[in-house]
mmCIF file of C-alpha atoms and ligand atoms in Angstrom:
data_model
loop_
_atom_site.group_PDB
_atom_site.id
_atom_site.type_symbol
_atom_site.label_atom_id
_atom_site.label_comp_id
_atom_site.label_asym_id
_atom_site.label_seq_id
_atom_site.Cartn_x
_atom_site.Cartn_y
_atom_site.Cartn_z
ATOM 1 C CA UNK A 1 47.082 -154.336 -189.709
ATOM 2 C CA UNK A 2 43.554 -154.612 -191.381
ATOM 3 C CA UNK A 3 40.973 -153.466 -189.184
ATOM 4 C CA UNK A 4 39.269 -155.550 -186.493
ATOM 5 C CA UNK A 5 35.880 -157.341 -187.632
ATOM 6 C CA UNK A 6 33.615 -157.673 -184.789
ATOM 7 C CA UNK A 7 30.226 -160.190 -185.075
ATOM 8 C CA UNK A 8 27.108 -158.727 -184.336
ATOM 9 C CA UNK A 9 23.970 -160.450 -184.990
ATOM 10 C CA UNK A 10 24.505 -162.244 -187.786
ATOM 11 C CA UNK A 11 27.517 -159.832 -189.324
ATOM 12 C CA UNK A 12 30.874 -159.005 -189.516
ATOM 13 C CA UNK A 13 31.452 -155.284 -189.228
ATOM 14 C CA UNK A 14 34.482 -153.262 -188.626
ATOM 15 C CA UNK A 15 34.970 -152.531 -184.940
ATOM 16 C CA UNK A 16 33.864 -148.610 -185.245
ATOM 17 C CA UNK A 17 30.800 -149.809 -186.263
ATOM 18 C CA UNK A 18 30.411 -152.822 -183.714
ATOM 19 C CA UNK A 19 27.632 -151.180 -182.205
ATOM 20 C CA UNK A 20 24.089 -152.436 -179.764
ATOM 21 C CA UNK A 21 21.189 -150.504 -178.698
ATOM 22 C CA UNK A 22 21.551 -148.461 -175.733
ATOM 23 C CA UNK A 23 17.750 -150.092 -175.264
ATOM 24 C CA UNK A 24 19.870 -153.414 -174.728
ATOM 25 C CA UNK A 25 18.670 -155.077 -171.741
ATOM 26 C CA UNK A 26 22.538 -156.079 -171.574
ATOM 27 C CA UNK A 27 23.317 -152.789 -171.402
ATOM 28 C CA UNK A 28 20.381 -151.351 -168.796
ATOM 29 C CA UNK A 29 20.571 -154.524 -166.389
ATOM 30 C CA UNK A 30 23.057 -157.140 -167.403
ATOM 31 C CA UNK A 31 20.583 -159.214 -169.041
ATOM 32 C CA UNK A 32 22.687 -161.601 -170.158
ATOM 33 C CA UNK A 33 25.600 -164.237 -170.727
ATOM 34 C CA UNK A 34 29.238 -164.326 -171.711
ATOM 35 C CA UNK A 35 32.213 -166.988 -172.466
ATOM 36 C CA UNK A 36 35.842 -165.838 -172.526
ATOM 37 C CA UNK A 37 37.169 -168.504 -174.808
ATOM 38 C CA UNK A 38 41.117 -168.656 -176.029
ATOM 39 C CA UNK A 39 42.371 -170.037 -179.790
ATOM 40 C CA UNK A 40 46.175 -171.779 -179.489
ATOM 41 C CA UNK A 41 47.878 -172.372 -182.785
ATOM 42 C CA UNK A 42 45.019 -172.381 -185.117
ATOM 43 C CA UNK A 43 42.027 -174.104 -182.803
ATOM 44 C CA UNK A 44 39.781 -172.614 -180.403
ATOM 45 C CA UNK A 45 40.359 -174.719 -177.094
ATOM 46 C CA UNK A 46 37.762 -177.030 -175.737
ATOM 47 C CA UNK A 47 35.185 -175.098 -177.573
ATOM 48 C CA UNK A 48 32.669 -177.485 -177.099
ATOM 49 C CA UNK A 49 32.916 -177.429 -172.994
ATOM 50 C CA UNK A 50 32.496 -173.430 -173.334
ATOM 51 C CA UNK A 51 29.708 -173.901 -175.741
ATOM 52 C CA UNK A 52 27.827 -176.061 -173.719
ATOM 53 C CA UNK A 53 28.540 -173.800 -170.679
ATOM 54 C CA UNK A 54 27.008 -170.772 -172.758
ATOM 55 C CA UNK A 55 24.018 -172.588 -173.572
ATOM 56 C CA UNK A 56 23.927 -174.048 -170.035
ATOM 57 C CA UNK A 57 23.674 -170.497 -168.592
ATOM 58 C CA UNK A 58 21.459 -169.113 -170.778
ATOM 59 C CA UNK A 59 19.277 -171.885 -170.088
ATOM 60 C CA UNK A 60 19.240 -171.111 -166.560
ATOM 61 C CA UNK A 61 18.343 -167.281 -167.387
ATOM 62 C CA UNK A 62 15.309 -168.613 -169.592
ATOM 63 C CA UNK A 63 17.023 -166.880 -172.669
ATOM 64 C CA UNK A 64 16.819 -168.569 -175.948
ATOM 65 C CA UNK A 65 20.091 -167.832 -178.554
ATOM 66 C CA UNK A 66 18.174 -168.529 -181.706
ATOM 67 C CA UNK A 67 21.228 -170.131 -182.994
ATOM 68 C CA UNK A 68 21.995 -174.035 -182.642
ATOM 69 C CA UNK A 69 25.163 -174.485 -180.957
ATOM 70 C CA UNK A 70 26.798 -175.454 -184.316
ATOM 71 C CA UNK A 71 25.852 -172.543 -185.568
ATOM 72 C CA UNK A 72 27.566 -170.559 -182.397
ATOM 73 C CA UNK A 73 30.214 -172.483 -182.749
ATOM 74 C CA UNK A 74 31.030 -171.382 -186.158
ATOM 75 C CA UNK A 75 30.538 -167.255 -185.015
ATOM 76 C CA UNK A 76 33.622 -168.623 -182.246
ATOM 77 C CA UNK A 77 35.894 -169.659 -185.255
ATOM 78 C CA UNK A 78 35.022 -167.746 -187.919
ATOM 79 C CA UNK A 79 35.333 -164.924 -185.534
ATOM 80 C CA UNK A 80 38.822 -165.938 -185.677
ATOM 81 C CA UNK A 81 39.430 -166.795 -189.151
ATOM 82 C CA UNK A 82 38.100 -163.460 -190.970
ATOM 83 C CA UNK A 83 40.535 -161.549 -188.185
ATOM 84 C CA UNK A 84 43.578 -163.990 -189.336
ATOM 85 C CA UNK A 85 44.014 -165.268 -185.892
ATOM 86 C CA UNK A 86 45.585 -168.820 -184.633
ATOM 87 C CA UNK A 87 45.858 -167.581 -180.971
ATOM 88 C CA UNK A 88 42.993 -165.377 -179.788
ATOM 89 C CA UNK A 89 41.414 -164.413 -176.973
ATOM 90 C CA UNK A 90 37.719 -164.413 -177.718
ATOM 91 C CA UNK A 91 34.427 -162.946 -175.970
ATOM 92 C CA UNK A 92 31.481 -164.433 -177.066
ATOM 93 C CA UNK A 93 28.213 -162.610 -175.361
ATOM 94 C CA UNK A 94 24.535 -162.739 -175.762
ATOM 95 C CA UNK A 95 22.223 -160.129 -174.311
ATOM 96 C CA UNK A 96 18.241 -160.316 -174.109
ATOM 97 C CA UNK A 97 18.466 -157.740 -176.889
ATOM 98 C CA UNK A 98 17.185 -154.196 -177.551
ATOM 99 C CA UNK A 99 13.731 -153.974 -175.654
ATOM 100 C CA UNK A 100 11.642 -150.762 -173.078
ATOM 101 C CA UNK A 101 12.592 -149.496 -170.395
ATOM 102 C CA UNK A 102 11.228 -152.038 -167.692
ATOM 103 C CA UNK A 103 12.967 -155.410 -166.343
ATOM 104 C CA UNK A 104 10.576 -157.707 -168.337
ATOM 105 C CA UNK A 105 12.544 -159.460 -170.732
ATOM 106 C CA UNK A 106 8.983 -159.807 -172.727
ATOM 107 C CA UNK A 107 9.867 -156.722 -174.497
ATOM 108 C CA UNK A 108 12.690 -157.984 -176.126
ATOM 109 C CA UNK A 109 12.228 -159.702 -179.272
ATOM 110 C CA UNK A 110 15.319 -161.160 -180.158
ATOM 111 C CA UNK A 111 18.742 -161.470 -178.604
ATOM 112 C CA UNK A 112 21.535 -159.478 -179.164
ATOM 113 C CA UNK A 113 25.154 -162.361 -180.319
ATOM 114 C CA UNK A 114 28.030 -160.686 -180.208
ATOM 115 C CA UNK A 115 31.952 -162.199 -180.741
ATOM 116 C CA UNK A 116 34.850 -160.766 -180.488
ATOM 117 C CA UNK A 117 38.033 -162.148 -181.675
ATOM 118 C CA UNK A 118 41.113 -160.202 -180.526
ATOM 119 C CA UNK A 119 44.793 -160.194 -178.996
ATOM 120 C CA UNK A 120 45.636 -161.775 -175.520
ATOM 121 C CA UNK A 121 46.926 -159.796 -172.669
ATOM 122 C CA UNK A 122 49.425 -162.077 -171.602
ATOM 123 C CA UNK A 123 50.190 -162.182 -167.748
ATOM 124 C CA UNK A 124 53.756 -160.924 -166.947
ATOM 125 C CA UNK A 125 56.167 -163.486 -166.472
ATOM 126 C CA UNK A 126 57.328 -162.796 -163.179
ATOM 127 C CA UNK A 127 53.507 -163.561 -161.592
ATOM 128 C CA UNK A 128 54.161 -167.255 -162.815
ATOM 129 C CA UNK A 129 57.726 -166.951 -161.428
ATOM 130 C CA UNK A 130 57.405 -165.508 -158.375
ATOM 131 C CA UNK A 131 53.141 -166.303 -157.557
ATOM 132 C CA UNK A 132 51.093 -163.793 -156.278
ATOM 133 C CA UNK A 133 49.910 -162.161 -153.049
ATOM 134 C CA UNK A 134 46.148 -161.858 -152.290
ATOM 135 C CA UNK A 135 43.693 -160.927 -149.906
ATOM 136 C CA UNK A 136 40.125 -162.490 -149.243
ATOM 137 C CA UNK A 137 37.472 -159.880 -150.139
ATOM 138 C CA UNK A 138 34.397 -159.010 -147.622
ATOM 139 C CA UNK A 139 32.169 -159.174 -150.002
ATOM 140 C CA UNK A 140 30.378 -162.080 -150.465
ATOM 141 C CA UNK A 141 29.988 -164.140 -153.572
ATOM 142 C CA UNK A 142 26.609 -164.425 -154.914
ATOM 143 C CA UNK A 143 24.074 -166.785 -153.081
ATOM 144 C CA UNK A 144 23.206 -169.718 -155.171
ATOM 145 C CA UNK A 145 19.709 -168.798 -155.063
ATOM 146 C CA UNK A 146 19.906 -164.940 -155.872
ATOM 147 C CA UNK A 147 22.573 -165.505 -159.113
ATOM 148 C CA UNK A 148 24.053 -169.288 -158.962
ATOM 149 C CA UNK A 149 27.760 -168.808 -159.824
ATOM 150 C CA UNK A 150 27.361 -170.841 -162.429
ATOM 151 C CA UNK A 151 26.091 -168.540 -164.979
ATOM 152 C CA UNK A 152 28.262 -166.692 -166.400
ATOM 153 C CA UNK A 153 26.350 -164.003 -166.456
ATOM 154 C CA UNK A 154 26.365 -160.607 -167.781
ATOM 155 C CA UNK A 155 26.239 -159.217 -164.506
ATOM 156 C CA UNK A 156 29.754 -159.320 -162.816
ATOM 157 C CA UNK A 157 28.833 -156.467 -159.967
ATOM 158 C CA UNK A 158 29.414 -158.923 -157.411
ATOM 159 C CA UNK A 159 33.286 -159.753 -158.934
ATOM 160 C CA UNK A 160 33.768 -156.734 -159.871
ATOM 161 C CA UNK A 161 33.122 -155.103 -155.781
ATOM 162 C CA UNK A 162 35.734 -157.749 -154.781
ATOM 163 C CA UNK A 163 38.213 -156.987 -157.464
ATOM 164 C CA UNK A 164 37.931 -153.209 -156.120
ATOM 165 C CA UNK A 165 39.120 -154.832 -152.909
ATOM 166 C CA UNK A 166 41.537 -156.385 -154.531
ATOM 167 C CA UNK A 167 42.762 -153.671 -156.276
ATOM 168 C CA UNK A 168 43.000 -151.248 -153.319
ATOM 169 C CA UNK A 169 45.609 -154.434 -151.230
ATOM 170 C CA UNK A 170 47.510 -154.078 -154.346
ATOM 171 C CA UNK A 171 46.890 -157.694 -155.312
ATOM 172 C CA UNK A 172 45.202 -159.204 -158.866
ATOM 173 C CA UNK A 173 42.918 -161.131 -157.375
ATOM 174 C CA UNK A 174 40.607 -161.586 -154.672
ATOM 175 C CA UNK A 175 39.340 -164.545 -152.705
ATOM 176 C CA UNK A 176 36.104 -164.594 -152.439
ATOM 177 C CA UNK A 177 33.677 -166.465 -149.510
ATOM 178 C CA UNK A 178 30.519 -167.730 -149.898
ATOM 179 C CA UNK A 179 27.056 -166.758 -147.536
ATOM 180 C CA UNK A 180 28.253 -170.065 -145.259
ATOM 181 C CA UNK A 181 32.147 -168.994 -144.913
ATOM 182 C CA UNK A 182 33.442 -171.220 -147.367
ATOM 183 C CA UNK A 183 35.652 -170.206 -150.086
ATOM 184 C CA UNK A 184 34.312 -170.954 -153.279
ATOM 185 C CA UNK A 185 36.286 -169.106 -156.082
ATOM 186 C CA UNK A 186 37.961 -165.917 -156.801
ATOM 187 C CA UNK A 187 37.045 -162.837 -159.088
ATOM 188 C CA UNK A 188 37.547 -164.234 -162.215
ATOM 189 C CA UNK A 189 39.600 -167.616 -161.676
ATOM 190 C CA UNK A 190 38.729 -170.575 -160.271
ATOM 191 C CA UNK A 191 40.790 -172.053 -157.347
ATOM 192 C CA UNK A 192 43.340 -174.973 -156.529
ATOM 193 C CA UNK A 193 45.320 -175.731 -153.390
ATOM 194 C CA UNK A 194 47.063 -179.297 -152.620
ATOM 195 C CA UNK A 195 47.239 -180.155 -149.169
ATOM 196 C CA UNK A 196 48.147 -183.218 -147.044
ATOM 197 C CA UNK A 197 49.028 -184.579 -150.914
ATOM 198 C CA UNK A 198 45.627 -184.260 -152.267
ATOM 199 C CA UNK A 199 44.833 -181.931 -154.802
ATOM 200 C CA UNK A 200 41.684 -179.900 -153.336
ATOM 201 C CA UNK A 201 39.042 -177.125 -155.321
ATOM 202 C CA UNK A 202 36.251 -176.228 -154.224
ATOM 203 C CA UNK A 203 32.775 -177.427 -155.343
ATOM 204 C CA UNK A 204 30.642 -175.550 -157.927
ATOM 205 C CA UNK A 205 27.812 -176.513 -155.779
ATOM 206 C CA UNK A 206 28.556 -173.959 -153.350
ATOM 207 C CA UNK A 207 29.265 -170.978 -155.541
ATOM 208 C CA UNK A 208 31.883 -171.380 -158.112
ATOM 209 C CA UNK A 209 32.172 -170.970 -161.911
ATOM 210 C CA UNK A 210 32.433 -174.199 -163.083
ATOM 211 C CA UNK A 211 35.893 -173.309 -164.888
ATOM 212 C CA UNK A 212 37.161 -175.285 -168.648
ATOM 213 C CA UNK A 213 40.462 -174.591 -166.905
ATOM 214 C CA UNK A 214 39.366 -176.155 -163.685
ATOM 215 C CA UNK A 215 37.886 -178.649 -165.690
ATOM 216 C CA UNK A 216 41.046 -179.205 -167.621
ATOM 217 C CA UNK A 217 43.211 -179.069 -164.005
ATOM 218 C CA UNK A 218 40.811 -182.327 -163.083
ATOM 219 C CA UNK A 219 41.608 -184.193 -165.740
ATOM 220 C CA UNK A 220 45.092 -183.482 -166.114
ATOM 221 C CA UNK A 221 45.461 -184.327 -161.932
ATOM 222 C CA UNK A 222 43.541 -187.546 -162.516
ATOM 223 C CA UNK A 223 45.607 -188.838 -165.504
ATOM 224 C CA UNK A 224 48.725 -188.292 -163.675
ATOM 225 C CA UNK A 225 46.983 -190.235 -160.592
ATOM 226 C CA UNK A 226 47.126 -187.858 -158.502
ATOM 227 C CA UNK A 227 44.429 -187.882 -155.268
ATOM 228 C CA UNK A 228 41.837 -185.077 -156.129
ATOM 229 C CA UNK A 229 38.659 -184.048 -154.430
ATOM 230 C CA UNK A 230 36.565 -181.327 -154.860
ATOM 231 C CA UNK A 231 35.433 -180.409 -151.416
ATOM 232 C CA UNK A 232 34.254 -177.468 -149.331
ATOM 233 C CA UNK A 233 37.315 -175.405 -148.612
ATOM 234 C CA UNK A 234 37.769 -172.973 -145.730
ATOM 235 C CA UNK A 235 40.600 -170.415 -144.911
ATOM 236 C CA UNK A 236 41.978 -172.799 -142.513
ATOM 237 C CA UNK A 237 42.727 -175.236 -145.416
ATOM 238 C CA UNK A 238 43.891 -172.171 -147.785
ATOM 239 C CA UNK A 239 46.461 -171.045 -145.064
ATOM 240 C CA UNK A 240 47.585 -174.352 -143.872
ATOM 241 C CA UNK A 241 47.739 -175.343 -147.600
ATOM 242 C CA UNK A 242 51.547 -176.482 -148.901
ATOM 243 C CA UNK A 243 50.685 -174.776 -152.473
ATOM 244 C CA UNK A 244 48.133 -172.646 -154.080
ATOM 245 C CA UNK A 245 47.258 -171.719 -157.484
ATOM 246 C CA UNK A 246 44.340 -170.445 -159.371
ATOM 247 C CA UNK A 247 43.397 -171.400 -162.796
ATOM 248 C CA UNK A 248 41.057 -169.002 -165.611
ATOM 249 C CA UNK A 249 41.038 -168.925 -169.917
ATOM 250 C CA UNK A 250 43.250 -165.832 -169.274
ATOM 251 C CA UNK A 251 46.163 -166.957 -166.568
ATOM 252 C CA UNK A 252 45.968 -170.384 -167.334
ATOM 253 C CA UNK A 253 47.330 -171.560 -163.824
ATOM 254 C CA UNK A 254 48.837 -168.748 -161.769
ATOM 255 C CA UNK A 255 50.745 -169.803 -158.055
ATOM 256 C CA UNK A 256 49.504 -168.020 -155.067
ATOM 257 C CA UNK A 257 52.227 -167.634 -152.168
ATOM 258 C CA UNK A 258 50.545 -165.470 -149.614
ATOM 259 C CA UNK A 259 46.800 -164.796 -148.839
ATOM 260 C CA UNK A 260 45.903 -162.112 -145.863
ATOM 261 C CA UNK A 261 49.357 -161.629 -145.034
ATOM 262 C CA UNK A 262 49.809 -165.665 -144.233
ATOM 263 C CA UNK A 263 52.195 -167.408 -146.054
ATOM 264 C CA UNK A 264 51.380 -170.533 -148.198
ATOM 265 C CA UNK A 265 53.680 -172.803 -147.919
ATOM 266 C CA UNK A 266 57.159 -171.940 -148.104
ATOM 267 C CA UNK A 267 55.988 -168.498 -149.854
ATOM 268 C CA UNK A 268 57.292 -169.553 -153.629
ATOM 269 C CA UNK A 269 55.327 -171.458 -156.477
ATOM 270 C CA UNK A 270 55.982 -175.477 -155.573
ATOM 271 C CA UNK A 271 56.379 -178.329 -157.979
ATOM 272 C CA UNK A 272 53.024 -179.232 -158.259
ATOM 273 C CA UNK A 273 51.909 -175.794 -159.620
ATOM 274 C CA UNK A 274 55.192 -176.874 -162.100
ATOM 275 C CA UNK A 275 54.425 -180.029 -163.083
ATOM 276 C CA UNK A 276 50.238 -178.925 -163.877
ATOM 277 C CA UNK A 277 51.510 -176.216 -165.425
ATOM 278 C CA UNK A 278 53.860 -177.507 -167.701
ATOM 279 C CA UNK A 279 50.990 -180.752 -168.636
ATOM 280 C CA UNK A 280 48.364 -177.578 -168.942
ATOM 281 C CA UNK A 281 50.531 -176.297 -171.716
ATOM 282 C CA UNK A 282 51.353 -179.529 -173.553
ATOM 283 C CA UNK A 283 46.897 -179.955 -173.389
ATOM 284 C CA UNK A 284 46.787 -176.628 -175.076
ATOM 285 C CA UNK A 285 49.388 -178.069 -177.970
ATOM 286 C CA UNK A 286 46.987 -181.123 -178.651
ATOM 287 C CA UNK A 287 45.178 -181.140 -181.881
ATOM 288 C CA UNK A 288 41.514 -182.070 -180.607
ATOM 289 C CA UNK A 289 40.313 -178.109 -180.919
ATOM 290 C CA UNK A 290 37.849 -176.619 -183.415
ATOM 291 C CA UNK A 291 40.335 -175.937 -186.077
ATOM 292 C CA UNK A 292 39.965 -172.143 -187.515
ATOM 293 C CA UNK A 293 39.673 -171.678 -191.201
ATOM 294 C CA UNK A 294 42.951 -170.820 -192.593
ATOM 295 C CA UNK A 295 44.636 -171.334 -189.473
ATOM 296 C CA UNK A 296 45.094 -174.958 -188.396
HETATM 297 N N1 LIG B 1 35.416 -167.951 -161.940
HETATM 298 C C1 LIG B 1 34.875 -166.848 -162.478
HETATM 299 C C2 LIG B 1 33.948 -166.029 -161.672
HETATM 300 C C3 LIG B 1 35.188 -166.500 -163.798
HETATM 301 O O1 LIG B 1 34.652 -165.415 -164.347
HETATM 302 C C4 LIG B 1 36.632 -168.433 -163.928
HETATM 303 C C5 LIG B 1 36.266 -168.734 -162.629
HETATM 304 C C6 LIG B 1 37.549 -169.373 -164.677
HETATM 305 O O2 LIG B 1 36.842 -170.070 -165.684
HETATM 306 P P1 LIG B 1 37.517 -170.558 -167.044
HETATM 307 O O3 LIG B 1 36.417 -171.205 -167.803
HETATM 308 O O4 LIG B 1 38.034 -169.322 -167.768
HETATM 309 O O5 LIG B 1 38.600 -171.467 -166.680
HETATM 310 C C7 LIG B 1 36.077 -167.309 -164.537
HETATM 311 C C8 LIG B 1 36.430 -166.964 -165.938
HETATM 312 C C9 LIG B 1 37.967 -161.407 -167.899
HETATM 313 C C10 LIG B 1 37.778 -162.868 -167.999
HETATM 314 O O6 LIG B 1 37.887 -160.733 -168.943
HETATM 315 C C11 LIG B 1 37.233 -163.574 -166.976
HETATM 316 C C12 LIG B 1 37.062 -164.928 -167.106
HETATM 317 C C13 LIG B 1 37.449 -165.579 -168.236
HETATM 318 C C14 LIG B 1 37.998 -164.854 -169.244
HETATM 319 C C15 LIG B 1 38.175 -163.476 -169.138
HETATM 320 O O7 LIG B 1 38.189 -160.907 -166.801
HETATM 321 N N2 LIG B 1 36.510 -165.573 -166.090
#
């Protein structure tokens, strides 16, 4: 396989040399923003939603990409093509750049773009199968007013304390509650239950990533006509909840049969984890994504 070429402001280099200052404000305080974006068969899906989300949160950091989003949208696929990839998992990330020591962002004079383009680490099967088992973390997801949820920031500290949570129950992922005792999201997925036959996710108003694949979920739910409401959720409604499932770029949609030791449900992924599933898939066939050079 020819080696991997990583973008890094402005170039493609080969992935030894894929390097950034160790003056990166990235790197010294997670100065930053990210999208993890996926390519099926030759187009990058809803690329445009995940641009717009990247521009969104560096908007709401007061960092300026110096690229228009066609131009970032371009680094996403051709990131892709000069790899010879039709299904990718991608990382797009700006940093404030290379600046002095010091949390001023005036030092730094121009960001630092970086895409990778690489495989996907596919779930195992038998987590679609069979769901999985979670806990609810004790940390606390970020306040709205410290770090809104809605950047995707460069700073995952507060995911990654509940994922080591997660990790020591054994389980993938972690719920995670927000400063008022509502559940808002999870480490790194967004999440679904249905309930009294409504389909239910929580608000990004109150501390979620406002997910493409929760996004996607929405629209998908609403074209089959199916009663959906995004609404504040509490542990009550997850435990009392007929099915769960969670929904990120990586999983896709992933059922959830027990959190904290309380069974959801009748403990096994139901039918309408199934049928979204199944209509998630045939979305990702559809031809509407930013077709890759050479691949679509
Ligand atoms: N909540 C959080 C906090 C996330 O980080 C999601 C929800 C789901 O959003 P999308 O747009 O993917 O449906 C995310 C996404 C990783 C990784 O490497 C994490 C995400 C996406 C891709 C890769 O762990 N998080």
């Amino acid at each position: 396989m020819a080696e991997q070429l990583i973008y890094v402001n402005g170039k493609f280099v080969p992935r030894d040399q894929a390097c950034v200052s160790v003056f990166d404000h990235g790197f010294l305080y997670g100065d930053g923003v990210f999208e993890g974006i996926r390519a099926y068969n030759g187009r990058v899906f809803r690329l445009k939603d995940h641009i717009e989300r990247f521009y969104d949160s560096a908007a709401a950091i007061g960092l300026d990409l110096g690229l228009s989003r066609e131009e970032m949208s371009d680094v996403v696929t051709e990131s892709c093509a000069v790899n010879d990839l039709a299904n990718a998992y991608i990382r797009l990330v700006a940093s404030r750049g290379a600046g002095d020591l010091g949390l001023s962002p005036k030092s730094c004079k121009k960001p630092t773009i970086v895409c990778i383009a690489g495989q996907i680490a596919l779930y195992p099967q038998s987590l679609y199968d069979n769901g999985l088992e979670m806990v609810t973390a004790s940390t606390t997801r970020n306040f709205v007013n410290s770090l809104n949820p809605r950047v995707k920031s460069l700073n995952y500290l507060n995911n990654i304390l509940a994922k080591i949570e997660a990790d020591r129950a054994g389980s993938m992922e972690a719920l995670m509650i927000n400063d008022t005792g509502y559940v808002v999201e999870c480490t790194g997925d967004n999440i679904f239950l249905w309930r009294h036959g409504r389909l239910i996710t929580p608000p990004a108003w109150m501390g979620a990533l406002e997910g493409i694949t929760r996004k996607t979920v929405l629209e998908l739910a609403r074209g089959m006509g199916l009663p959906v409401a995004e609404e504040p959720v509490s542990r009550f409604d997850v435990y009392s909840a007929e099915e769960m499932f969670l929904t990120g770029t990586a999983a896709e949609l992933i059922p959830v049969v027990n959190v904290d030791a309380r069974k959801i449900g009748d403990g096994k992924p139901g039918p309408m984890f199934k049928k979204l599933l199944e209509a998630f898939r045939e979305r990702t066939k559809e031809t509407d994504g930013a077709a890759i050079r050479g691949q679509a």
